[in-house]
XYZ file of C-alpha atoms in Angstrom:
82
model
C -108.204 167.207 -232.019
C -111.454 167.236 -229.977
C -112.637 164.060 -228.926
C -116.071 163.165 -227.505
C -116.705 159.210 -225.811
C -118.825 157.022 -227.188
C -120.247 153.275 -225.880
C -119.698 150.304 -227.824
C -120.508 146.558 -227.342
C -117.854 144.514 -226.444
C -118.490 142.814 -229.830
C -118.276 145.626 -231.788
C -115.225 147.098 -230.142
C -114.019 143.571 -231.214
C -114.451 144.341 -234.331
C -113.109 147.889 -234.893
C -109.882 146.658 -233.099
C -109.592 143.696 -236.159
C -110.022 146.240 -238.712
C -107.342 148.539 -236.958
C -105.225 145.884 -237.123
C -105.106 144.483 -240.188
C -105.631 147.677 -241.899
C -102.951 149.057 -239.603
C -104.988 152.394 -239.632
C -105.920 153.817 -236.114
C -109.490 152.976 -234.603
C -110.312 156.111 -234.590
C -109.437 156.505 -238.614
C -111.102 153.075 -239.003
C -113.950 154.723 -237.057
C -113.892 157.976 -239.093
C -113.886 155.506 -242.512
C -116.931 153.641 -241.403
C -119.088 156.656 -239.941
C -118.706 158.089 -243.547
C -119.302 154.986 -245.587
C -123.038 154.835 -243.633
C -123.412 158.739 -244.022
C -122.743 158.029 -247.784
C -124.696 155.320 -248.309
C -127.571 156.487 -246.082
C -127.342 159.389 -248.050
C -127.759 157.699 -251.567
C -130.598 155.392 -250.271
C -132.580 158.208 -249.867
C -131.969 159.924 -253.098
C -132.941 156.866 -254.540
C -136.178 157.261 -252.674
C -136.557 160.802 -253.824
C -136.159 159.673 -257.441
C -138.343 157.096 -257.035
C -141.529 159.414 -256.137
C -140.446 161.993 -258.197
C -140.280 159.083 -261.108
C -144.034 158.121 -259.470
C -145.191 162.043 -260.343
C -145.730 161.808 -264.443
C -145.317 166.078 -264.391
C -142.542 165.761 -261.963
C -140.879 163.289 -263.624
C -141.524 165.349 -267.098
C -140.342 168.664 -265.699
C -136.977 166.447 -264.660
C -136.626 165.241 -267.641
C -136.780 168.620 -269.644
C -134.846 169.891 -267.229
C -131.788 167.575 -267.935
C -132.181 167.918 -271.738
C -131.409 171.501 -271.221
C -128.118 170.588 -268.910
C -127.383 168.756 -271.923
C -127.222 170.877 -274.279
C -124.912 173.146 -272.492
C -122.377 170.434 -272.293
C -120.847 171.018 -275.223
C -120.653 174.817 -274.701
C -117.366 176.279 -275.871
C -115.963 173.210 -276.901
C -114.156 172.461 -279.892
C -114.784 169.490 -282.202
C -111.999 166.521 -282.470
């Protein structure tokens, strides 16, 4: 595995070495964890943004909406009833 240094406070080296430990998960893994919980929620922060001006657009919003009716119509494609 590749590795690549990287500088942290004392404080927050602190920290990742009580989560290490009492998860008794490496710090690297409690690293890797905590990198993707911020790319995930960085990541549905701004799709919330992008909703939120596309919900600001009344034709956007419209063409969305259609758009989804459609999806969900084909849900039920090739299924049989209970």
């Amino acid at each position: 595995m590749a590795s690549e240094t990287v500088r942290l406070r004392p404080e927050t080296h602190d920290k990742l070495k009580a989560l290490s430990e009492k998860s008794g998960e490496p710090m690297t893994t409690v690293l890797d964890r905590a990198v993707e919980a911020l790319r995930r929620q960085t990541f549905l922060e701004e799709l919330a943004l992008d909703f939120a001006a596309l919900k600001s657009d009344p034709k956007g919003w419209a063409a969305e909406q259609k758009e989804r009716g459609e999806w969900d119509a084909t849900i039920a494609d090739n299924q049989k009833d209970d």
